[in-house]
mmCIF file of C-alpha atoms in Angstrom:
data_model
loop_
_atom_site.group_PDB
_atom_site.id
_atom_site.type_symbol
_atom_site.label_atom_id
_atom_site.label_comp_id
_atom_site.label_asym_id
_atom_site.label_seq_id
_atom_site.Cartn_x
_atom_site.Cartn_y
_atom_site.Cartn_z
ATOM 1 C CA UNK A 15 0.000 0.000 0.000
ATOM 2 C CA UNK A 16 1.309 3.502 -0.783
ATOM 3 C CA UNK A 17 0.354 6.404 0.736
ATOM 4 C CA UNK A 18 1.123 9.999 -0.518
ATOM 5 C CA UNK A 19 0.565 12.932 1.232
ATOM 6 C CA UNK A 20 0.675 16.331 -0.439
ATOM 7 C CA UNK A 21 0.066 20.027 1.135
ATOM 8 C CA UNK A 22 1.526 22.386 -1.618
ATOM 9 C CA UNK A 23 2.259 20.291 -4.603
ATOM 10 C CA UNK A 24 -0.243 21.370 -7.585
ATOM 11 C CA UNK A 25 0.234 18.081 -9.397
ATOM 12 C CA UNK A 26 1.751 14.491 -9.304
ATOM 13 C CA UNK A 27 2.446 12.029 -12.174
ATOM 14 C CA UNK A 28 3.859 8.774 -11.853
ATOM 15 C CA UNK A 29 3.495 5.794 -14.025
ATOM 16 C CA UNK A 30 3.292 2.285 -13.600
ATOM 17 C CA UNK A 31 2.623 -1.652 -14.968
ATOM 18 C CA UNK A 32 -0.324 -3.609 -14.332
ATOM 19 C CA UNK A 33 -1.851 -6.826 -15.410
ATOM 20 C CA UNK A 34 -4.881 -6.008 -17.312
ATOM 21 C CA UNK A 35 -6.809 -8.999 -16.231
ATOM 22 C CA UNK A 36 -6.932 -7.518 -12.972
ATOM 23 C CA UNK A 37 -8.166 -3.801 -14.015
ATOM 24 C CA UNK A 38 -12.017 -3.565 -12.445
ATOM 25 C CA UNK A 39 -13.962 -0.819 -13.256
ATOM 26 C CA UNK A 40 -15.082 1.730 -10.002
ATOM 27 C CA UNK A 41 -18.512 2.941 -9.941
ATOM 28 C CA UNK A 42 -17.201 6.396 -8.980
ATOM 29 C CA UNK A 43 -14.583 6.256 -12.034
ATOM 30 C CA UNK A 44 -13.697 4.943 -15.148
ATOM 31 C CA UNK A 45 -10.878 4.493 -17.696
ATOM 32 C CA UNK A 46 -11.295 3.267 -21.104
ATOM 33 C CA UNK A 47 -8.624 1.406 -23.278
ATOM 34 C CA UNK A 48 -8.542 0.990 -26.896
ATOM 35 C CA UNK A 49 -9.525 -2.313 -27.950
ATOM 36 C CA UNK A 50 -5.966 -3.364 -29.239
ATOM 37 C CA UNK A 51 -4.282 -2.564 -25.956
ATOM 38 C CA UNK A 52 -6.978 -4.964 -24.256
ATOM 39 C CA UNK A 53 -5.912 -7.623 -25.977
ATOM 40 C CA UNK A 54 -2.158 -7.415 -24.559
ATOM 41 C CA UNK A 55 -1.369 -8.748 -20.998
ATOM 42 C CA UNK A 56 -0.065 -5.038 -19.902
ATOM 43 C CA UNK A 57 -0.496 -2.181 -19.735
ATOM 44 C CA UNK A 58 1.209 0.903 -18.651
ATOM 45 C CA UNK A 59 -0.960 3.237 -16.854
ATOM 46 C CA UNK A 60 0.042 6.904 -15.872
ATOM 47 C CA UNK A 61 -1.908 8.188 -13.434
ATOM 48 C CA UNK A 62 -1.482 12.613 -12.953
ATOM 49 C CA UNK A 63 -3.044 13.446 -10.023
ATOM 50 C CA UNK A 64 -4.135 17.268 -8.914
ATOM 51 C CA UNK A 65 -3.779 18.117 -5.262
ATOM 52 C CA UNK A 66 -4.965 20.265 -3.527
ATOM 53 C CA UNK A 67 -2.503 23.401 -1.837
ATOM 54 C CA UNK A 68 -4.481 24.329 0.928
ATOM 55 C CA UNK A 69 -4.193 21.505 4.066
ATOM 56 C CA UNK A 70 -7.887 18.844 4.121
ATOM 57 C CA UNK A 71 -8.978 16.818 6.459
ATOM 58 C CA UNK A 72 -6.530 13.564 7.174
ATOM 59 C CA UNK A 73 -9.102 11.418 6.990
ATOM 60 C CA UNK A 74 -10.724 11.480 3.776
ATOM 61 C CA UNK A 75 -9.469 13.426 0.899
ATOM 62 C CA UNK A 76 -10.873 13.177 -2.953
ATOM 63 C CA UNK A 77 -7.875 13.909 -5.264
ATOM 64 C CA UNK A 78 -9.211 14.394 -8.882
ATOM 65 C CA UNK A 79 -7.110 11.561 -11.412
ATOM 66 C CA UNK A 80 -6.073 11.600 -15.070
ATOM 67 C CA UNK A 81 -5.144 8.342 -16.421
ATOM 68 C CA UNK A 82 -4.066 6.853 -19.761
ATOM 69 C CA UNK A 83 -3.512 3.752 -21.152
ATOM 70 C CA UNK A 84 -0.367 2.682 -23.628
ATOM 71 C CA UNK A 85 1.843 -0.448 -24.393
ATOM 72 C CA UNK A 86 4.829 -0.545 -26.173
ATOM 73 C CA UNK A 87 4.749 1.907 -28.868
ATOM 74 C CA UNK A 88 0.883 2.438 -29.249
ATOM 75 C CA UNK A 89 -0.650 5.909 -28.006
ATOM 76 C CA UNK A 90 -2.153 6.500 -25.067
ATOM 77 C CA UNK A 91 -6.221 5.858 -25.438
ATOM 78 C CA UNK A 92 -8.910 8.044 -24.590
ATOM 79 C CA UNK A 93 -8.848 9.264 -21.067
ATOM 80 C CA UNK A 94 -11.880 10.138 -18.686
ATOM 81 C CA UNK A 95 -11.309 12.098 -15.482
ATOM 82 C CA UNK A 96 -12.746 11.019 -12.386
ATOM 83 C CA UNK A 97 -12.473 11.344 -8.828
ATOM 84 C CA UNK A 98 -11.481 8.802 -6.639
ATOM 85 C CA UNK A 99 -11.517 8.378 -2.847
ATOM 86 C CA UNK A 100 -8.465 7.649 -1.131
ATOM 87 C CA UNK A 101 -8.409 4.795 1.300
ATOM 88 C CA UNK A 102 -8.664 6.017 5.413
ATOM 89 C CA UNK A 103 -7.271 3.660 7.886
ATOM 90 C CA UNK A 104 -8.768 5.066 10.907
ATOM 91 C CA UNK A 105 -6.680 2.852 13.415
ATOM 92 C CA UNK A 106 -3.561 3.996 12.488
ATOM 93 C CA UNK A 107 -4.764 7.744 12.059
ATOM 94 C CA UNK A 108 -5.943 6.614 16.046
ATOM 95 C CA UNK A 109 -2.561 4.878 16.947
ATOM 96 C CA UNK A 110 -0.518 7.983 15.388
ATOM 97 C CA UNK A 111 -2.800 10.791 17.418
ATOM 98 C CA UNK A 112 -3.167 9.191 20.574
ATOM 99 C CA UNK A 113 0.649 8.664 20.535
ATOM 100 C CA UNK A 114 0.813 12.523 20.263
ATOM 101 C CA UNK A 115 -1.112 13.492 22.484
ATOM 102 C CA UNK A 116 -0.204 11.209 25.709
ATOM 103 C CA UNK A 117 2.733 13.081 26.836
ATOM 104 C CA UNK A 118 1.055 16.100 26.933
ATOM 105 C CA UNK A 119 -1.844 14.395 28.983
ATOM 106 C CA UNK A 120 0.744 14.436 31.941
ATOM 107 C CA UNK A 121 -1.468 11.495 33.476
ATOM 108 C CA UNK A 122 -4.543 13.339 33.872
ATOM 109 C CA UNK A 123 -7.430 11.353 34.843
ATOM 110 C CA UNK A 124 -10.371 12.203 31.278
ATOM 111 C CA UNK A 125 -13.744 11.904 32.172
ATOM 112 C CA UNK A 126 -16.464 11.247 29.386
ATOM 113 C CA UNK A 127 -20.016 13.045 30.646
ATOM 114 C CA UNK A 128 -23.173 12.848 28.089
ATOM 115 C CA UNK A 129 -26.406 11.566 27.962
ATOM 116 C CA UNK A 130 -27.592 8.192 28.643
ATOM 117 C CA UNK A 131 -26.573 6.475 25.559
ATOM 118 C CA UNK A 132 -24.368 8.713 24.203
ATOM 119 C CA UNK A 133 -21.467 5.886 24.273
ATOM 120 C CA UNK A 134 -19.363 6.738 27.073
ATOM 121 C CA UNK A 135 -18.410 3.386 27.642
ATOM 122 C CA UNK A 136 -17.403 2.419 24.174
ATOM 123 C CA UNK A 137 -15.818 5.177 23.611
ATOM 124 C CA UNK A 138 -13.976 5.133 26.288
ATOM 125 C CA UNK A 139 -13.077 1.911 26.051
ATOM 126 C CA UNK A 140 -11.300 2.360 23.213
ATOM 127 C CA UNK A 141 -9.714 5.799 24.139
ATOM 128 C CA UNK A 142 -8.137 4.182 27.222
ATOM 129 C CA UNK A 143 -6.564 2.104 25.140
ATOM 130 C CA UNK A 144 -5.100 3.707 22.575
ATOM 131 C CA UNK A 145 -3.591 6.554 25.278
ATOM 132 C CA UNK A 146 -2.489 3.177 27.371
ATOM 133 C CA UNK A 147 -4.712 3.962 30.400
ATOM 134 C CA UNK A 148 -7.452 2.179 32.381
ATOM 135 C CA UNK A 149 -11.063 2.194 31.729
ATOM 136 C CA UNK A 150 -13.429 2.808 34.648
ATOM 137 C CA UNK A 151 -17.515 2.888 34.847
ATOM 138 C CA UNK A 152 -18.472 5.300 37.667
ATOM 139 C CA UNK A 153 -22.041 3.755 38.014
ATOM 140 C CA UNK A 154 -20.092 0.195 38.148
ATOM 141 C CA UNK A 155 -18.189 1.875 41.348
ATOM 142 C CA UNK A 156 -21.379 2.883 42.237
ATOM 143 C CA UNK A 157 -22.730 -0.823 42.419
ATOM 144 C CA UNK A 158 -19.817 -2.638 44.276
ATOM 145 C CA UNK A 159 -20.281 0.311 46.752
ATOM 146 C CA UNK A 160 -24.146 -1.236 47.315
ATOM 147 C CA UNK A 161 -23.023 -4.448 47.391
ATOM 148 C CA UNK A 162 -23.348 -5.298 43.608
ATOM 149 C CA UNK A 163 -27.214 -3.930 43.186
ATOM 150 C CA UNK A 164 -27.740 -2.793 40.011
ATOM 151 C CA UNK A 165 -28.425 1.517 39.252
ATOM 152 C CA UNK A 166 -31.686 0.734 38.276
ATOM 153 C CA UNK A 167 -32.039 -1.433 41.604
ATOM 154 C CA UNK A 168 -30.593 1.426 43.572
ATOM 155 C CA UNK A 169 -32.886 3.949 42.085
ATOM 156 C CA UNK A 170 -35.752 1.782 43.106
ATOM 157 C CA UNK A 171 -34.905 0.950 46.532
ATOM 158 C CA UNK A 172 -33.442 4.168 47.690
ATOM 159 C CA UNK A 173 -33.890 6.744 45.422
ATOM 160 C CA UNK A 174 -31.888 9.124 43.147
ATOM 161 C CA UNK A 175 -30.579 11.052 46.045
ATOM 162 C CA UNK A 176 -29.200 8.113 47.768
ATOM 163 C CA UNK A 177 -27.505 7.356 44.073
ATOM 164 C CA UNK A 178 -26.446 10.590 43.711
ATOM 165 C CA UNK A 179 -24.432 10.898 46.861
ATOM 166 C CA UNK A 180 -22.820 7.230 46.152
ATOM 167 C CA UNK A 181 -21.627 9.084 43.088
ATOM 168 C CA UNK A 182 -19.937 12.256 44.258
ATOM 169 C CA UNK A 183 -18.259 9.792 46.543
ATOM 170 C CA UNK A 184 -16.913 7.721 43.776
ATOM 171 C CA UNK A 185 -15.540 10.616 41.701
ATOM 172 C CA UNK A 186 -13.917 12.418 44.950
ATOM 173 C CA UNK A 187 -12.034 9.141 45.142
ATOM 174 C CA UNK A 188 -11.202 9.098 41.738
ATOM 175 C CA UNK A 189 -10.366 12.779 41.340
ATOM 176 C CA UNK A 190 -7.556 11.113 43.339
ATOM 177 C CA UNK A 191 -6.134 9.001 41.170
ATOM 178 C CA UNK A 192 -4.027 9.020 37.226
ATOM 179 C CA UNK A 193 -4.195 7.366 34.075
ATOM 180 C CA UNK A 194 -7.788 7.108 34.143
ATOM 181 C CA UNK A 195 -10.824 6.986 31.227
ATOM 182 C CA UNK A 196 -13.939 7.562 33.265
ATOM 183 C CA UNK A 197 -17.271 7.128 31.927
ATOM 184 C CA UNK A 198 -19.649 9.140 34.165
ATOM 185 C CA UNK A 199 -23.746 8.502 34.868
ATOM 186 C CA UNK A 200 -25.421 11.126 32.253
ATOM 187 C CA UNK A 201 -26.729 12.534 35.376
ATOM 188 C CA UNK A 202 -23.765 13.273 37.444
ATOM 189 C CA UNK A 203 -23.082 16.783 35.829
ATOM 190 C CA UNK A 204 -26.052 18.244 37.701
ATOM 191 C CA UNK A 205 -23.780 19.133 41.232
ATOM 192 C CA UNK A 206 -21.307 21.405 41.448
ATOM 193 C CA UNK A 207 -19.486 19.578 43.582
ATOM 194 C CA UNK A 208 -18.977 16.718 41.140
ATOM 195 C CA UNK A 209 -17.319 19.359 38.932
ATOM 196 C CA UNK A 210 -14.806 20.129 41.076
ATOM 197 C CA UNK A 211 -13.831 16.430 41.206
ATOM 198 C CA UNK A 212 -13.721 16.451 37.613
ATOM 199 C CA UNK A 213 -12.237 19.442 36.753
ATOM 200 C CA UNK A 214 -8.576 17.781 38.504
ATOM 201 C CA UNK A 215 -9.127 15.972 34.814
ATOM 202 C CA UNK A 216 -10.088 16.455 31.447
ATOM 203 C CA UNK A 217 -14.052 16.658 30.758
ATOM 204 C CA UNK A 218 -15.544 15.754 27.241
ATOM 205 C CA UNK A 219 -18.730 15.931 26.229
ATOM 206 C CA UNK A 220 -20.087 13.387 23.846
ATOM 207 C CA UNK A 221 -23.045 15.002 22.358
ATOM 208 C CA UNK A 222 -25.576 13.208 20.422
ATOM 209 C CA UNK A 223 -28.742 14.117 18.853
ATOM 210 C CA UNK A 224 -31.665 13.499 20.379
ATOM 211 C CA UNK A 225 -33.071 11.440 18.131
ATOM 212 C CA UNK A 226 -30.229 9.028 17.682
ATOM 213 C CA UNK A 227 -30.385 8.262 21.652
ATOM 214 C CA UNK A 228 -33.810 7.839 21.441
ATOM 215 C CA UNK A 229 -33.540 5.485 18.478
ATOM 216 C CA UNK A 230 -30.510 3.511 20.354
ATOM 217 C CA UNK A 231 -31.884 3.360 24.022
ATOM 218 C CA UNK A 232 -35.232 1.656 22.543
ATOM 219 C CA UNK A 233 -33.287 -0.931 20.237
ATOM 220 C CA UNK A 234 -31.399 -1.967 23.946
ATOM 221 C CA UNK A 235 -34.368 -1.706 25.483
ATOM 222 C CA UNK A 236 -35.426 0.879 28.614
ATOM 223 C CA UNK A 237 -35.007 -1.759 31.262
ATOM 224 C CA UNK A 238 -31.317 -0.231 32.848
ATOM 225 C CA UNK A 239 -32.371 3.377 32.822
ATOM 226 C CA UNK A 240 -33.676 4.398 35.606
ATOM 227 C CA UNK A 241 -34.751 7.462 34.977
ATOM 228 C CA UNK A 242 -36.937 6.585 31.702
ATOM 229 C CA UNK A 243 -40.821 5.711 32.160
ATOM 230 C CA UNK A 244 -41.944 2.445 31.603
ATOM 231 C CA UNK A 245 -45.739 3.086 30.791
ATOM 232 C CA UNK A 246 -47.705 1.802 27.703
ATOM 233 C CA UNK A 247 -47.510 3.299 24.540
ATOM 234 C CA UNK A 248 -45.229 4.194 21.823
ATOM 235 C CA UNK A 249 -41.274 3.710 23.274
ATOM 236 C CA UNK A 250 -39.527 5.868 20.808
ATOM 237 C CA UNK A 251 -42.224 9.018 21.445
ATOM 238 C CA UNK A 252 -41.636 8.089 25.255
ATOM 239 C CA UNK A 253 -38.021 7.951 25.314
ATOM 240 C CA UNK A 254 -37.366 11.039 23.351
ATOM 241 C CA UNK A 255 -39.532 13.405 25.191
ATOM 242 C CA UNK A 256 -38.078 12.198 28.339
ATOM 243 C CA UNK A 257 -34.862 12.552 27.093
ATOM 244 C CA UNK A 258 -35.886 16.389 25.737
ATOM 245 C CA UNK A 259 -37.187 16.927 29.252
ATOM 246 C CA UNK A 260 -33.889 15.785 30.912
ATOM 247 C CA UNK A 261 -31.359 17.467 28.226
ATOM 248 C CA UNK A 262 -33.563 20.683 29.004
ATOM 249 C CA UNK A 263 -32.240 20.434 32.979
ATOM 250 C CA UNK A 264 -28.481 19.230 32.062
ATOM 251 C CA UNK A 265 -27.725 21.102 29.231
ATOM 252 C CA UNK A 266 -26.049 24.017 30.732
ATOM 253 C CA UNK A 267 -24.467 21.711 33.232
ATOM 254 C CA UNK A 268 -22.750 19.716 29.914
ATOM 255 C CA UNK A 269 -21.109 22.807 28.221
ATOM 256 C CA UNK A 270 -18.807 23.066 31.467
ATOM 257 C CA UNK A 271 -16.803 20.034 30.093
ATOM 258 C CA UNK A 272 -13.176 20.340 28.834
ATOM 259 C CA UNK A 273 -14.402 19.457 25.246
ATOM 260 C CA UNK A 274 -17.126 19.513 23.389
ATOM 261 C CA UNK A 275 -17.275 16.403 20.684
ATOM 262 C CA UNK A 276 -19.512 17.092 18.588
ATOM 263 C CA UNK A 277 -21.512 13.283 16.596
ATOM 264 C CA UNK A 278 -22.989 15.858 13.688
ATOM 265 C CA UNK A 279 -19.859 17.518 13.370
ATOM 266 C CA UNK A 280 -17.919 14.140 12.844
ATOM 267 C CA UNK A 281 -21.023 13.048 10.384
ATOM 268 C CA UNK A 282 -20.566 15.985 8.080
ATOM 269 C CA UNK A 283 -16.913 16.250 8.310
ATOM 270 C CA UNK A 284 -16.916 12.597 7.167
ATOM 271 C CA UNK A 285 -20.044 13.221 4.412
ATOM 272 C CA UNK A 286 -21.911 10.894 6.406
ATOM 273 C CA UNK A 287 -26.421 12.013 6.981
ATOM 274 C CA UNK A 288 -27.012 10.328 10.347
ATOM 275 C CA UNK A 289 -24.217 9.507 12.490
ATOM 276 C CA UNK A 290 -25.477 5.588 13.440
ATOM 277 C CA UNK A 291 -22.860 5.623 10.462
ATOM 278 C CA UNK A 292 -20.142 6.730 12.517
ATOM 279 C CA UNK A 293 -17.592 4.275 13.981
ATOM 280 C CA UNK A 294 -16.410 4.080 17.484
ATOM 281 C CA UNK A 295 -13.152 5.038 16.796
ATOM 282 C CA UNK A 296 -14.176 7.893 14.309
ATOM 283 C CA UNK A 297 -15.536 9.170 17.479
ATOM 284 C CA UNK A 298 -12.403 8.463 19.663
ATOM 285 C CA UNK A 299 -10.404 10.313 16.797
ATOM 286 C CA UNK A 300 -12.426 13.932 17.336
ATOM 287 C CA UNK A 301 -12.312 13.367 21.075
ATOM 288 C CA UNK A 302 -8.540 13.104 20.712
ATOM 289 C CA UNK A 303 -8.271 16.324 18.467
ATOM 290 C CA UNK A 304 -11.020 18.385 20.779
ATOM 291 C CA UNK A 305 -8.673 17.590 23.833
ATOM 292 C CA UNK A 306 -5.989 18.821 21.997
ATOM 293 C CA UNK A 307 -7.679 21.928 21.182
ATOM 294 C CA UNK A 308 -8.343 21.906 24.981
ATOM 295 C CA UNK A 309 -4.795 21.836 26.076
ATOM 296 C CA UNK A 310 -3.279 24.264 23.275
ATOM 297 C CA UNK A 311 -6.173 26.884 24.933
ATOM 298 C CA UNK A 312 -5.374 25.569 28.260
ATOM 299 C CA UNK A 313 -1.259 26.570 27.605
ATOM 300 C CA UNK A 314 -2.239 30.060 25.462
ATOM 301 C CA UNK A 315 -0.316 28.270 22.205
ATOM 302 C CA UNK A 316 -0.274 25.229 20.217
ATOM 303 C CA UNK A 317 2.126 22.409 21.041
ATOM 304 C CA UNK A 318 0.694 19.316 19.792
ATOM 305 C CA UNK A 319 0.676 19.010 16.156
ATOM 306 C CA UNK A 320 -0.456 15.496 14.100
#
């Protein structure tokens, strides 16, 4: 595989031998070869390529290609223009930013705050990997501090307040600690006190539409969330107006993360319509570059390039 990168280069030629048994024709391109040269094994194709001069996104570029047809002595054939996609390989575009930004981290503890169903946990997850730390659920805390009993248990039995206080417990504790990925409850942005715990760390804010949640919390199912209503009628309508109704109180409280990532941002960097298209580590990617933001603000200039 060869990758080229180019940031001021107007154009690039380069030529090069293939078996034309093993030329297939892209949907999104074409290149058509005189009838003669079809019947020979090879063919030598020169590919001129125009780049762009002003810097793109690394993770999907579309680089306009010219490319002719000739073997031996015969001319080049016609030649159609098209514009092909160049491959993104978003684990080593992970691997390579994550690697960049760790020093600079200086073993801060990152906590993930959001909505329920947002993906804290996957994300973060993978994000504690790739910056080589450890992954921690504060609702899981939550449960070995009750003896194992599930949120949605705990809510039951003794209430929201009794949760909430479990919480602030659990992230004074780990406000404490290094090297940490915490995924918080969506709800434990609502005390001030919590805050303080968190700001020791990094905060980012995963921020999802509306809609999406909705549409993901009723494919799980409604059972583990606590703070959802379980009456009859349609889920989806339920679950997003509940959701609307709880955004509407934590909103505010969310913008005091760190970082802000952004799911429609990612979608429409990426030319994606509904981010259910977006991968986990698409997502892991921006929350890497919005910290990074974060700490070039943080130190009044930027530092971290990638």
């Amino acid at each position: 595989m060869m990758v080229m990168e180019a940031t001021v280069a107007h154009r690039l030629q380069f030529s090069i031998w293939i078996d034309s048994e093993k030329v297939a024709r892209r949907p999104s391109s074409s290149a058509r070869c005189s009838q003669r040269l079809k019947e020979q094994n090879k063919l030598r194709v020169v590919v001129a390529a125009h780049l762009p001069t002003s810097r793109v996104s690394n993770r999907q570029r579309h680089v306009a290609l010219e490319v002719s047809c000739s073997y031996n002595k015969f001319p080049a054939s016609t030649v159609e223009s098209g514009n092909f996609q160049t491959p993104f390989d978003e684990s080593l575009v992970l691997k390579n930013k994550a690697q960049a930004i760790e020093p600079y981290l200086n073993g801060r503890c990152i906590y993930l705050v959001g909505m329920m169903g947002s993906g804290k946990t996957t994300v973060g997850k993978i994000l504690s990997q790739a910056i080589n730390y450890s992954f921690i659920d504060s609702d899981t805390l939550v449960e070995h501090e009750v003896g194992g009993t599930s949120v949605a248990e705990i809510f039951k039995l003794n209430g929201e307040r009794f949760f909430r206080d479990k919480e602030t417990k659990v992230l004074r504790k780990l406000s404490l600690m290094h090297h940490l990925v915490v995924s918080t409850g969506g709800g434990a942005v609502v005390r001030p006190i919590n805050w303080r715990c968190m700001k020791k760390g990094i905060s980012v804010w995963l921020d999802v539409p509306l809609e999406a949640l909705a549409q993901r919390i009723v494919a799980v199912g409604t059972g583990s969330r606590p703070l959802l209503h379980h009456e009859s009628g349609d889920a989806y309508r339920k679950t997003f107006m509940r959701l609307t109704s709880l955004f509407e109180e934590r909103g505010d409280s969310y913008a005091n993360a760190s970082a802000k990532v952004s799911l429609e941002n990612i979608a429409a960097k990426l030319g994606y319509r509904d981010v259910s298209s977006l991968t986990p580590t698409a997502i892991v990617i921006e929350v890497l570059e919005q910290i990074e933001v974060f700490l070039n603000k943080e130190d009044g200039h930027a530092h971290i390039t990638f």
